[in-house]
Amino acid sequence: MSASILIIDDSKFQVKQHKIFFEEVLELDVVALGFNGQEAVSLYKKHLPDFICLDITMPKQNGEEAIKKILHFDPNAKIIVISAIQGDRVMEIMEHGVKLFYRKPLKMTDPSFIQQIQLDIQKLKSSSWLKNLRIHS
């Protein structure tokens, strides 16, 4: 059984691209799609996925607020951020308990990126690396 993931981004195009990438390349089971922070929290509670992948800059409730609420509900949530934020904001977000950060746009056709994200997901899946944080630009 493959691991499950919830994908949240306010861009329908990004959600579609990430869904294809996570399903076809990383062989993860996408359990739901959402488009804002409020949906991230409610869909996480409903589906309890192995991973949640979300953006930071979103309407209604941003990703940072969603992360705090998800981790309050489930301190062991495995959160992956894919966002265009840069600089100190990245470290601020990581300090909330995010496990992986990838800068948009993802390099979905780059073999070395694919290999790295597969390794990161595998490590996160096995919980062999919960304290180390990974930031990829």
N, CA, C and O atoms as a GROMACS GRO file, in nm:
protein
  548
    1MET      N    1   0.084  -0.118   0.000
    1MET     CA    2   0.000   0.000   0.000
    1MET      C    3   0.089   0.124   0.000
    1MET      O    4   0.180   0.136   0.082
    2SER      N    5   0.062   0.215  -0.091
    2SER     CA    6   0.144   0.335  -0.099
    2SER      C    7   0.100   0.436   0.006
    2SER      O    8  -0.011   0.430   0.059
    3ALA      N    9   0.187   0.527   0.035
    3ALA     CA   10   0.158   0.632   0.132
    3ALA      C   11   0.058   0.730   0.073
    3ALA      O   12   0.051   0.748  -0.048
    4SER      N   13  -0.018   0.794   0.161
    4SER     CA   14  -0.120   0.890   0.117
    4SER      C   15  -0.071   1.033   0.136
    4SER      O   16   0.008   1.062   0.226
    5ILE      N   17  -0.120   1.121   0.050
    5ILE     CA   18  -0.082   1.262   0.057
    5ILE      C   19  -0.203   1.348   0.025
    5ILE      O   20  -0.287   1.314  -0.058
    6LEU      N   21  -0.211   1.461   0.092
    6LEU     CA   22  -0.311   1.564   0.070
    6LEU      C   23  -0.239   1.682   0.006
    6LEU      O   24  -0.134   1.724   0.055
    7ILE      N   25  -0.294   1.737  -0.101
    7ILE     CA   26  -0.229   1.847  -0.173
    7ILE      C   27  -0.314   1.972  -0.160
    7ILE      O   28  -0.434   1.970  -0.190
    8ILE      N   29  -0.253   2.083  -0.117
    8ILE     CA   30  -0.322   2.210  -0.097
    8ILE      C   31  -0.242   2.322  -0.162
    8ILE      O   32  -0.124   2.342  -0.132
    9ASP      N   33  -0.307   2.395  -0.252
    9ASP     CA   34  -0.247   2.513  -0.316
    9ASP      C   35  -0.360   2.595  -0.374
    9ASP      O   36  -0.458   2.538  -0.423
   10ASP      N   37  -0.348   2.727  -0.369
   10ASP     CA   38  -0.456   2.810  -0.423
   10ASP      C   39  -0.458   2.814  -0.576
   10ASP      O   40  -0.556   2.859  -0.635
   11SER      N   41  -0.353   2.767  -0.639
   11SER     CA   42  -0.347   2.760  -0.785
   11SER      C   43  -0.396   2.624  -0.833
   11SER      O   44  -0.336   2.521  -0.804
   12LYS      N   45  -0.506   2.624  -0.907
   12LYS     CA   46  -0.559   2.498  -0.960
   12LYS      C   47  -0.459   2.431  -1.053
   12LYS      O   48  -0.450   2.309  -1.057
   13PHE      N   49  -0.383   2.512  -1.127
   13PHE     CA   50  -0.280   2.458  -1.215
   13PHE      C   51  -0.174   2.384  -1.133
   13PHE      O   52  -0.136   2.272  -1.167
   14GLN      N   53  -0.126   2.447  -1.023
   14GLN     CA   54  -0.024   2.383  -0.939
   14GLN      C   55  -0.078   2.255  -0.876
   14GLN      O   56  -0.007   2.154  -0.871
   15VAL      N   57  -0.202   2.258  -0.830
   15VAL     CA   58  -0.262   2.139  -0.770
   15VAL      C   59  -0.263   2.024  -0.871
   15VAL      O   60  -0.228   1.911  -0.838
   16LYS      N   61  -0.304   2.055  -0.992
   16LYS     CA   62  -0.310   1.953  -1.097
   16LYS      C   63  -0.170   1.897  -1.126
   16LYS      O   64  -0.152   1.775  -1.135
   17GLN      N   65  -0.071   1.986  -1.140
   17GLN     CA   66   0.066   1.943  -1.168
   17GLN      C   67   0.122   1.859  -1.054
   17GLN      O   68   0.185   1.755  -1.077
   18HIS      N   69   0.100   1.903  -0.931
   18HIS     CA   70   0.152   1.830  -0.815
   18HIS      C   71   0.083   1.694  -0.803
   18HIS      O   72   0.148   1.595  -0.769
   19LYS      N   73  -0.046   1.689  -0.830
   19LYS     CA   74  -0.120   1.562  -0.825
   19LYS      C   75  -0.058   1.461  -0.922
   19LYS      O   76  -0.032   1.347  -0.884
   20ILE      N   77  -0.036   1.503  -1.044
   20ILE     CA   78   0.025   1.415  -1.145
   20ILE      C   79   0.163   1.370  -1.099
   20ILE      O   80   0.195   1.251  -1.106
   21PHE      N   81   0.244   1.462  -1.051
   21PHE     CA   82   0.380   1.431  -1.006
   21PHE      C   83   0.380   1.333  -0.889
   21PHE      O   84   0.452   1.234  -0.891
   22PHE      N   85   0.300   1.362  -0.787
   22PHE     CA   86   0.297   1.274  -0.670
   22PHE      C   87   0.242   1.136  -0.702
   22PHE      O   88   0.290   1.036  -0.648
   23GLU      N   89   0.142   1.129  -0.788
   23GLU     CA   90   0.084   0.999  -0.823
   23GLU      C   91   0.172   0.920  -0.919
   23GLU      O   92   0.204   0.804  -0.894
   24GLU      N   93   0.211   0.983  -1.028
   24GLU     CA   94   0.278   0.910  -1.136
   24GLU      C   95   0.428   0.893  -1.114
   24GLU      O   96   0.485   0.790  -1.152
   25VAL      N   97   0.493   0.991  -1.056
   25VAL     CA   98   0.638   0.983  -1.038
   25VAL      C   99   0.675   0.927  -0.901
   25VAL      O  100   0.761   0.839  -0.890
   26LEU      N  101   0.609   0.979  -0.797
   26LEU     CA  102   0.644   0.936  -0.662
   26LEU      C  103   0.557   0.821  -0.611
   26LEU      O  104   0.583   0.766  -0.504
   27GLU      N  105   0.455   0.785  -0.689
   27GLU     CA  106   0.367   0.673  -0.658
   27GLU      C  107   0.302   0.685  -0.520
   27GLU      O  108   0.295   0.588  -0.445
   28LEU      N  109   0.254   0.805  -0.489
   28LEU     CA  110   0.179   0.830  -0.367
   28LEU      C  111   0.030   0.833  -0.400
   28LEU      O  112  -0.009   0.865  -0.512
   29ASP      N  113  -0.052   0.801  -0.303
   29ASP     CA  114  -0.196   0.802  -0.319
   29ASP      C  115  -0.250   0.939  -0.277
   29ASP      O  116  -0.251   0.971  -0.158
   30VAL      N  117  -0.294   1.019  -0.373
   30VAL     CA  118  -0.350   1.151  -0.344
   30VAL      C  119  -0.493   1.131  -0.294
   30VAL      O  120  -0.580   1.090  -0.370
   31VAL      N  121  -0.516   1.161  -0.166
   31VAL     CA  122  -0.647   1.135  -0.106
   31VAL      C  123  -0.744   1.250  -0.120
   31VAL      O  124  -0.865   1.230  -0.116
   32ALA      N  125  -0.692   1.372  -0.137
   32ALA     CA  126  -0.779   1.489  -0.152
   32ALA      C  127  -0.698   1.607  -0.201
   32ALA      O  128  -0.575   1.611  -0.189
   33LEU      N  129  -0.771   1.705  -0.256
   33LEU     CA  130  -0.712   1.829  -0.305
   33LEU      C  131  -0.785   1.945  -0.239
   33LEU      O  132  -0.906   1.940  -0.219
   34GLY      N  133  -0.711   2.050  -0.205
   34GLY     CA  134  -0.772   2.168  -0.147
   34GLY      C  135  -0.704   2.293  -0.199
   34GLY      O  136  -0.599   2.287  -0.262
   35PHE      N  137  -0.768   2.408  -0.172
   35PHE     CA  138  -0.722   2.532  -0.234
   35PHE      C  139  -0.700   2.648  -0.137
   35PHE      O  140  -0.675   2.760  -0.180
   36ASN      N  141  -0.707   2.622  -0.006
   36ASN     CA  142  -0.678   2.726   0.093
   36ASN      C  143  -0.648   2.660   0.227
   36ASN      O  144  -0.665   2.539   0.244
   37GLY      N  145  -0.604   2.741   0.321
   37GLY     CA  146  -0.565   2.688   0.451
   37GLY      C  147  -0.679   2.626   0.530
   37GLY      O  148  -0.658   2.528   0.601
   38GLN      N  149  -0.799   2.682   0.518
   38GLN     CA  150  -0.914   2.624   0.588
   38GLN      C  151  -0.940   2.482   0.538
   38GLN      O  152  -0.964   2.391   0.618
   39GLU      N  153  -0.935   2.465   0.407
   39GLU     CA  154  -0.955   2.331   0.351
   39GLU      C  155  -0.842   2.237   0.393
   39GLU      O  156  -0.865   2.118   0.415
   40ALA      N  157  -0.721   2.289   0.406
   40ALA     CA  158  -0.608   2.206   0.449
   40ALA      C  159  -0.637   2.143   0.584
   40ALA      O  160  -0.616   2.024   0.603
   41VAL      N  161  -0.684   2.223   0.678
   41VAL     CA  162  -0.711   2.173   0.813
   41VAL      C  163  -0.826   2.073   0.812
   41VAL      O  164  -0.815   1.965   0.870
   42SER      N  165  -0.936   2.108   0.749
   42SER     CA  166  -1.052   2.018   0.750
   42SER      C  167  -1.025   1.889   0.674
   42SER      O  168  -1.066   1.782   0.719
   43LEU      N  169  -0.957   1.896   0.560
   43LEU     CA  170  -0.926   1.775   0.484
   43LEU      C  171  -0.822   1.689   0.556
   43LEU      O  172  -0.828   1.566   0.548
   44TYR      N  173  -0.729   1.751   0.626
   44TYR     CA  174  -0.633   1.673   0.703
   44TYR      C  175  -0.705   1.593   0.811
   44TYR      O  176  -0.681   1.473   0.826
   45LYS      N  177  -0.793   1.659   0.885
   45LYS     CA  178  -0.868   1.590   0.991
   45LYS      C  179  -0.956   1.479   0.936
   45LYS      O  180  -0.973   1.375   0.999
   46LYS      N  181  -1.012   1.500   0.818
   46LYS     CA  182  -1.101   1.401   0.758
   46LYS      C  183  -1.024   1.278   0.707
   46LYS      O  184  -1.067   1.165   0.730
   47HIS      N  185  -0.912   1.300   0.640
   47HIS     CA  186  -0.841   1.191   0.572
   47HIS      C  187  -0.721   1.136   0.649
   47HIS      O  188  -0.680   1.022   0.626
   48LEU      N  189  -0.664   1.214   0.741
   48LEU     CA  190  -0.545   1.174   0.815
   48LEU      C  191  -0.439   1.112   0.724
   48LEU      O  192  -0.400   0.997   0.743
   49PRO      N  193  -0.392   1.188   0.625
   49PRO     CA  194  -0.294   1.135   0.530
   49PRO      C  195  -0.157   1.115   0.594
   49PRO      O  196  -0.127   1.170   0.700
   50ASP      N  197  -0.075   1.034   0.527
   50ASP     CA  198   0.063   1.016   0.572
   50ASP      C  199   0.142   1.146   0.560
   50ASP      O  200   0.229   1.175   0.642
   51PHE      N  201   0.111   1.224   0.456
   51PHE     CA  202   0.179   1.352   0.430
   51PHE      C  203   0.076   1.456   0.390
   51PHE      O  204  -0.031   1.423   0.338
   52ILE      N  205   0.108   1.581   0.416
   52ILE     CA  206   0.032   1.692   0.360
   52ILE      C  207   0.131   1.784   0.293
   52ILE      O  208   0.235   1.818   0.349
   53CYS      N  209   0.098   1.824   0.172
   53CYS     CA  210   0.180   1.914   0.092
   53CYS      C  211   0.101   2.042   0.074
   53CYS      O  212  -0.011   2.039   0.022
   54LEU      N  213   0.158   2.155   0.114
   54LEU     CA  214   0.083   2.278   0.098
   54LEU      C  215   0.171   2.398   0.068
   54LEU      O  216   0.292   2.399   0.095
   55ASP      N  217   0.106   2.499   0.012
   55ASP     CA  218   0.166   2.628  -0.017
   55ASP      C  219   0.153   2.714   0.108
   55ASP      O  220   0.081   2.678   0.201
   56ILE      N  221   0.222   2.825   0.112
   56ILE     CA  222   0.212   2.917   0.224
   56ILE      C  223   0.118   3.033   0.192
   56ILE      O  224   0.031   3.066   0.273
   57THR      N  225   0.133   3.093   0.076
   57THR     CA  226   0.053   3.209   0.040
   57THR      C  227  -0.078   3.163  -0.024
   57THR      O  228  -0.081   3.122  -0.140
   58MET      N  229  -0.187   3.170   0.055
   58MET     CA  230  -0.318   3.126   0.008
   58MET      C  231  -0.426   3.215   0.070
   58MET      O  232  -0.403   3.277   0.174
   59PRO      N  233  -0.543   3.220   0.007
   59PRO     CA  234  -0.654   3.299   0.062
   59PRO      C  235  -0.724   3.228   0.178
   59PRO      O  236  -0.698   3.111   0.206
   60LYS      N  237  -0.813   3.302   0.243
   60LYS     CA  238  -0.897   3.255   0.354
   60LYS      C  239  -0.816   3.224   0.479
   60LYS      O  240  -0.846   3.275   0.587
   61GLN      N  241  -0.716   3.141   0.465
   61GLN     CA  242  -0.624   3.110   0.575
   61GLN      C  243  -0.494   3.068   0.510
   61GLN      O  244  -0.491   2.976   0.428
   62ASN      N  245  -0.385   3.135   0.547
   62ASN     CA  246  -0.258   3.102   0.480
   62ASN      C  247  -0.202   2.969   0.531
   62ASN      O  248  -0.250   2.913   0.630
   63GLY      N  249  -0.102   2.921   0.462
   63GLY     CA  250  -0.042   2.793   0.496
   63GLY      C  251   0.020   2.790   0.634
   63GLY      O  252   0.018   2.687   0.701
   64GLU      N  253   0.076   2.902   0.676
   64GLU     CA  254   0.140   2.907   0.808
   64GLU      C  255   0.036   2.882   0.918
   64GLU      O  256   0.061   2.805   1.010
   65GLU      N  257  -0.079   2.946   0.909
   65GLU     CA  258  -0.185   2.925   1.008
   65GLU      C  259  -0.237   2.781   1.001
   65GLU      O  260  -0.264   2.720   1.104
   66ALA      N  261  -0.251   2.729   0.880
   66ALA     CA  262  -0.296   2.590   0.863
   66ALA      C  263  -0.196   2.493   0.928
   66ALA      O  264  -0.237   2.397   0.994
   67ILE      N  265  -0.068   2.517   0.909
   67ILE     CA  266   0.036   2.432   0.967
   67ILE      C  267   0.023   2.429   1.119
   67ILE      O  268   0.027   2.322   1.180
   68LYS      N  269   0.007   2.545   1.179
   68LYS     CA  270  -0.007   2.553   1.326
   68LYS      C  271  -0.128   2.472   1.373
   68LYS      O  272  -0.118   2.398   1.471
   69LYS      N  273  -0.240   2.486   1.304
   69LYS     CA  274  -0.363   2.415   1.344
   69LYS      C  275  -0.350   2.264   1.323
   69LYS      O  276  -0.394   2.185   1.406
   70ILE      N  277  -0.288   2.226   1.212
   70ILE     CA  278  -0.269   2.082   1.185
   70ILE      C  279  -0.178   2.021   1.291
   70ILE      O  280  -0.206   1.912   1.342
   71LEU      N  281  -0.068   2.089   1.323
   71LEU     CA  282   0.024   2.035   1.423
   71LEU      C  283  -0.035   2.038   1.564
   71LEU      O  284   0.003   1.956   1.648
   72HIS      N  285  -0.125   2.129   1.590
   72HIS     CA  286  -0.196   2.128   1.719
   72HIS      C  287  -0.285   2.004   1.727
   72HIS      O  288  -0.295   1.940   1.831
   73PHE      N  289  -0.350   1.972   1.615
   73PHE     CA  290  -0.436   1.854   1.606
   73PHE      C  291  -0.355   1.725   1.606
   73PHE      O  292  -0.392   1.627   1.671
   74ASP      N  293  -0.244   1.725   1.531
   74ASP     CA  294  -0.159   1.606   1.517
   74ASP      C  295  -0.012   1.649   1.518
   74ASP      O  296   0.043   1.683   1.413
   75PRO      N  297   0.051   1.647   1.634
   75PRO     CA  298   0.192   1.690   1.644
   75PRO      C  299   0.288   1.608   1.558
   75PRO      O  300   0.401   1.651   1.533
   76ASN      N  301   0.244   1.490   1.511
   76ASN     CA  302   0.330   1.406   1.428
   76ASN      C  303   0.304   1.422   1.279
   76ASN      O  304   0.356   1.344   1.198
   77ALA      N  305   0.223   1.520   1.241
   77ALA     CA  306   0.193   1.541   1.099
   77ALA      C  307   0.322   1.564   1.021
   77ALA      O  308   0.412   1.636   1.065
   78LYS      N  309   0.329   1.502   0.904
   78LYS     CA  310   0.446   1.515   0.818
   78LYS      C  311   0.412   1.616   0.708
   78LYS      O  312   0.344   1.584   0.611
   79ILE      N  313   0.461   1.737   0.728
   79ILE     CA  314   0.424   1.850   0.642
   79ILE      C  315   0.536   1.882   0.545
   79ILE      O  316   0.653   1.896   0.582
   80ILE      N  317   0.496   1.892   0.419
   80ILE     CA  318   0.586   1.930   0.309
   80ILE      C  319   0.534   2.061   0.253
   80ILE      O  320   0.416   2.071   0.217
   81VAL      N  321   0.619   2.161   0.246
   81VAL     CA  322   0.579   2.290   0.189
   81VAL      C  323   0.643   2.305   0.052
   81VAL      O  324   0.762   2.282   0.033
   82ILE      N  325   0.560   2.344  -0.044
   82ILE     CA  326   0.607   2.382  -0.177
   82ILE      C  327   0.559   2.525  -0.197
   82ILE      O  328   0.439   2.549  -0.211
   83SER      N  329   0.652   2.619  -0.198
   83SER     CA  330   0.614   2.760  -0.200
   83SER      C  331   0.721   2.845  -0.268
   83SER      O  332   0.835   2.802  -0.286
   84ALA      N  333   0.682   2.965  -0.304
   84ALA     CA  334   0.775   3.059  -0.366
   84ALA      C  335   0.838   3.153  -0.262
   84ALA      O  336   0.918   3.239  -0.298
   85ILE      N  337   0.803   3.137  -0.135
   85ILE     CA  338   0.861   3.225  -0.034
   85ILE      C  339   1.012   3.207  -0.030
   85ILE      O  340   1.065   3.103  -0.069
   86GLN      N  341   1.080   3.310   0.019
   86GLN     CA  342   1.227   3.306   0.022
   86GLN      C  343   1.280   3.368   0.150
   86GLN      O  344   1.204   3.423   0.231
   87GLY      N  345   1.409   3.357   0.167
   87GLY     CA  346   1.479   3.424   0.277
   87GLY      C  347   1.439   3.376   0.414
   87GLY      O  348   1.417   3.257   0.436
   88ASP      N  349   1.431   3.470   0.508
   88ASP     CA  350   1.403   3.438   0.647
   88ASP      C  351   1.266   3.372   0.665
   88ASP      O  352   1.247   3.295   0.759
   89ARG      N  353   1.172   3.400   0.576
   89ARG     CA  354   1.038   3.340   0.586
   89ARG      C  355   1.046   3.187   0.579
   89ARG      O  356   0.968   3.118   0.644
   90VAL      N  357   1.138   3.135   0.502
   90VAL     CA  358   1.153   2.990   0.491
   90VAL      C  359   1.187   2.931   0.627
   90VAL      O  360   1.125   2.834   0.670
   91MET      N  361   1.284   2.989   0.695
   91MET     CA  362   1.325   2.937   0.826
   91MET      C  363   1.213   2.956   0.929
   91MET      O  364   1.194   2.870   1.015
   92GLU      N  365   1.140   3.066   0.921
   92GLU     CA  366   1.027   3.088   1.012
   92GLU      C  367   0.924   2.976   0.995
   92GLU      O  368   0.872   2.924   1.093
   93ILE      N  369   0.895   2.941   0.871
   93ILE     CA  370   0.798   2.835   0.842
   93ILE      C  371   0.851   2.700   0.891
   93ILE      O  372   0.777   2.622   0.950
   94MET      N  373   0.976   2.673   0.867
   94MET     CA  374   1.036   2.546   0.907
   94MET      C  375   1.032   2.529   1.059
   94MET      O  376   1.017   2.417   1.109
   95GLU      N  377   1.046   2.638   1.131
   95GLU     CA  378   1.047   2.632   1.277
   95GLU      C  379   0.912   2.587   1.335
   95GLU      O  380   0.906   2.545   1.450
   96HIS      N  381   0.806   2.595   1.257
   96HIS     CA  382   0.674   2.550   1.303
   96HIS      C  383   0.662   2.398   1.304
   96HIS      O  384   0.567   2.345   1.362
   97GLY      N  385   0.755   2.328   1.241
   97GLY     CA  386   0.749   2.182   1.239
   97GLY      C  387   0.738   2.122   1.100
   97GLY      O  388   0.710   2.003   1.086
   98VAL      N  389   0.760   2.204   0.998
   98VAL     CA  390   0.760   2.155   0.860
   98VAL      C  391   0.881   2.064   0.842
   98VAL      O  392   0.990   2.095   0.891
   99LYS      N  393   0.863   1.952   0.772
   99LYS     CA  394   0.972   1.856   0.755
   99LYS      C  395   1.052   1.879   0.627
   99LYS      O  396   1.173   1.859   0.625
  100LEU      N  397   0.983   1.921   0.521
  100LEU     CA  398   1.050   1.943   0.392
  100LEU      C  399   1.000   2.073   0.332
  100LEU      O  400   0.882   2.107   0.343
  101PHE      N  401   1.090   2.145   0.267
  101PHE     CA  402   1.052   2.267   0.194
  101PHE      C  403   1.114   2.260   0.055
  101PHE      O  404   1.234   2.236   0.040
  102TYR      N  405   1.030   2.280  -0.045
  102TYR     CA  406   1.076   2.288  -0.184
  102TYR      C  407   1.026   2.419  -0.243
  102TYR      O  408   0.911   2.458  -0.225
  103ARG      N  409   1.116   2.487  -0.313
  103ARG     CA  410   1.080   2.615  -0.374
  103ARG      C  411   1.012   2.590  -0.508
  103ARG      O  412   1.055   2.507  -0.588
  104LYS      N  413   0.905   2.666  -0.530
  104LYS     CA  414   0.835   2.661  -0.659
  104LYS      C  415   0.919   2.730  -0.763
  104LYS      O  416   0.992   2.824  -0.731
  105PRO      N  417   0.912   2.687  -0.886
  105PRO     CA  418   0.841   2.568  -0.933
  105PRO      C  419   0.926   2.443  -0.911
  105PRO      O  420   1.049   2.448  -0.915
  106LEU      N  421   0.859   2.331  -0.888
  106LEU     CA  422   0.931   2.205  -0.873
  106LEU      C  423   0.998   2.167  -1.005
  106LEU      O  424   0.946   2.196  -1.112
  107LYS      N  425   1.112   2.103  -0.996
  107LYS     CA  426   1.186   2.058  -1.114
  107LYS      C  427   1.142   1.916  -1.148
  107LYS      O  428   1.221   1.822  -1.138
  108MET      N  429   1.016   1.902  -1.188
  108MET     CA  430   0.952   1.772  -1.202
  108MET      C  431   1.010   1.684  -1.312
  108MET      O  432   0.978   1.565  -1.318
  109THR      N  433   1.092   1.740  -1.399
  109THR     CA  434   1.152   1.659  -1.506
  109THR      C  435   1.302   1.638  -1.486
  109THR      O  436   1.367   1.573  -1.568
  110ASP      N  437   1.357   1.693  -1.380
  110ASP     CA  438   1.499   1.683  -1.351
  110ASP      C  439   1.526   1.552  -1.275
  110ASP      O  440   1.481   1.537  -1.161
  111PRO      N  441   1.598   1.458  -1.335
  111PRO     CA  442   1.623   1.329  -1.270
  111PRO      C  443   1.689   1.340  -1.132
  111PRO      O  444   1.657   1.262  -1.042
  112SER      N  445   1.779   1.436  -1.114
  112SER     CA  446   1.844   1.448  -0.983
  112SER      C  447   1.746   1.501  -0.879
  112SER      O  448   1.751   1.460  -0.763
  113PHE      N  449   1.656   1.591  -0.918
  113PHE     CA  450   1.553   1.640  -0.825
  113PHE      C  451   1.459   1.525  -0.789
  113PHE      O  452   1.425   1.506  -0.672
  114ILE      N  453   1.417   1.449  -0.888
  114ILE     CA  454   1.326   1.336  -0.864
  114ILE      C  455   1.390   1.237  -0.767
  114ILE      O  456   1.325   1.190  -0.674
  115GLN      N  457   1.516   1.207  -0.788
  115GLN     CA  458   1.587   1.115  -0.700
  115GLN      C  459   1.593   1.171  -0.557
  115GLN      O  460   1.573   1.097  -0.460
  116GLN      N  461   1.620   1.302  -0.544
  116GLN     CA  462   1.631   1.363  -0.412
  116GLN      C  463   1.496   1.364  -0.340
  116GLN      O  464   1.490   1.331  -0.221
  117ILE      N  465   1.388   1.400  -0.410
  117ILE     CA  466   1.257   1.404  -0.344
  117ILE      C  467   1.211   1.262  -0.308
  117ILE      O  468   1.146   1.243  -0.205
  118GLN      N  469   1.242   1.164  -0.391
  118GLN     CA  470   1.209   1.025  -0.358
  118GLN      C  471   1.280   0.982  -0.230
  118GLN      O  472   1.219   0.919  -0.143
  119LEU      N  473   1.406   1.016  -0.218
  119LEU     CA  474   1.483   0.984  -0.099
  119LEU      C  475   1.426   1.056   0.023
  119LEU      O  476   1.409   0.996   0.129
  120ASP      N  477   1.396   1.186   0.009
  120ASP     CA  478   1.339   1.263   0.119
  120ASP      C  479   1.206   1.204   0.166
  120ASP      O  480   1.183   1.189   0.286
  121ILE      N  481   1.119   1.170   0.072
  121ILE     CA  482   0.988   1.113   0.105
  121ILE      C  483   1.006   0.978   0.174
  121ILE      O  484   0.937   0.948   0.271
  122GLN      N  485   1.096   0.896   0.123
  122GLN     CA  486   1.120   0.765   0.183
  122GLN      C  487   1.168   0.779   0.327
  122GLN      O  488   1.122   0.706   0.416
  123LYS      N  489   1.260   0.871   0.351
  123LYS     CA  490   1.310   0.894   0.487
  123LYS      C  491   1.199   0.944   0.578
  123LYS      O  492   1.186   0.901   0.692
  124LEU      N  493   1.120   1.035   0.526
  124LEU     CA  494   1.010   1.090   0.604
  124LEU      C  495   0.904   0.982   0.631
  124LEU      O  496   0.848   0.976   0.740
  125LYS      N  497   0.879   0.900   0.533
  125LYS     CA  498   0.782   0.791   0.545
  125LYS      C  499   0.824   0.692   0.654
  125LYS      O  500   0.740   0.645   0.731
  126SER      N  501   0.952   0.662   0.659
  126SER     CA  502   1.001   0.564   0.757
  126SER      C  503   1.026   0.626   0.894
  126SER      O  504   1.061   0.557   0.990
  127SER      N  505   1.006   0.756   0.902
  127SER     CA  506   1.026   0.830   1.028
  127SER      C  507   1.168   0.818   1.080
  127SER      O  508   1.193   0.838   1.199
  128SER      N  509   1.262   0.786   0.991
  128SER     CA  510   1.401   0.773   1.035
  128SER      C  511   1.469   0.909   1.046
  128SER      O  512   1.585   0.920   1.086
  129TRP      N  513   1.394   1.011   1.010
  129TRP     CA  514   1.457   1.142   1.008
  129TRP      C  515   1.352   1.248   1.034
  129TRP      O  516   1.308   1.318   0.943
  130LEU      N  517   1.311   1.260   1.160
  130LEU     CA  518   1.206   1.356   1.194
  130LEU      C  519   1.261   1.488   1.246
  130LEU      O  520   1.190   1.589   1.242
  131LYS      N  521   1.382   1.490   1.294
  131LYS     CA  522   1.434   1.615   1.349
  131LYS      C  523   1.510   1.696   1.245
  131LYS      O  524   1.522   1.818   1.259
  132ASN      N  525   1.563   1.631   1.144
  132ASN     CA  526   1.636   1.702   1.041
  132ASN      C  527   1.540   1.771   0.946
  132ASN      O  528   1.437   1.714   0.908
  133LEU      N  529   1.573   1.892   0.909
  133LEU     CA  530   1.490   1.968   0.817
  133LEU      C  531   1.561   1.978   0.684
  133LEU      O  532   1.683   1.992   0.679
  134ARG      N  533   1.486   1.970   0.577
  134ARG     CA  534   1.544   1.980   0.443
  134ARG      C  535   1.481   2.096   0.369
  134ARG      O  536   1.359   2.110   0.364
  135ILE      N  537   1.566   2.178   0.313
  135ILE     CA  538   1.522   2.291   0.232
  135ILE      C  539   1.586   2.276   0.096
  135ILE      O  540   1.708   2.267   0.084
  136HIS      N  541   1.502   2.273  -0.008
  136HIS     CA  542   1.551   2.261  -0.145
  136HIS      C  543   1.502   2.378  -0.226
  136HIS      O  544   1.383   2.410  -0.225
  137SER      N  545   1.593   2.442  -0.296
  137SER     CA  546   1.551   2.555  -0.380
  137SER      C  547   1.568   2.520  -0.526
  137SER      O  548   1.538   2.602  -0.613
   0.00000   0.00000   0.00000
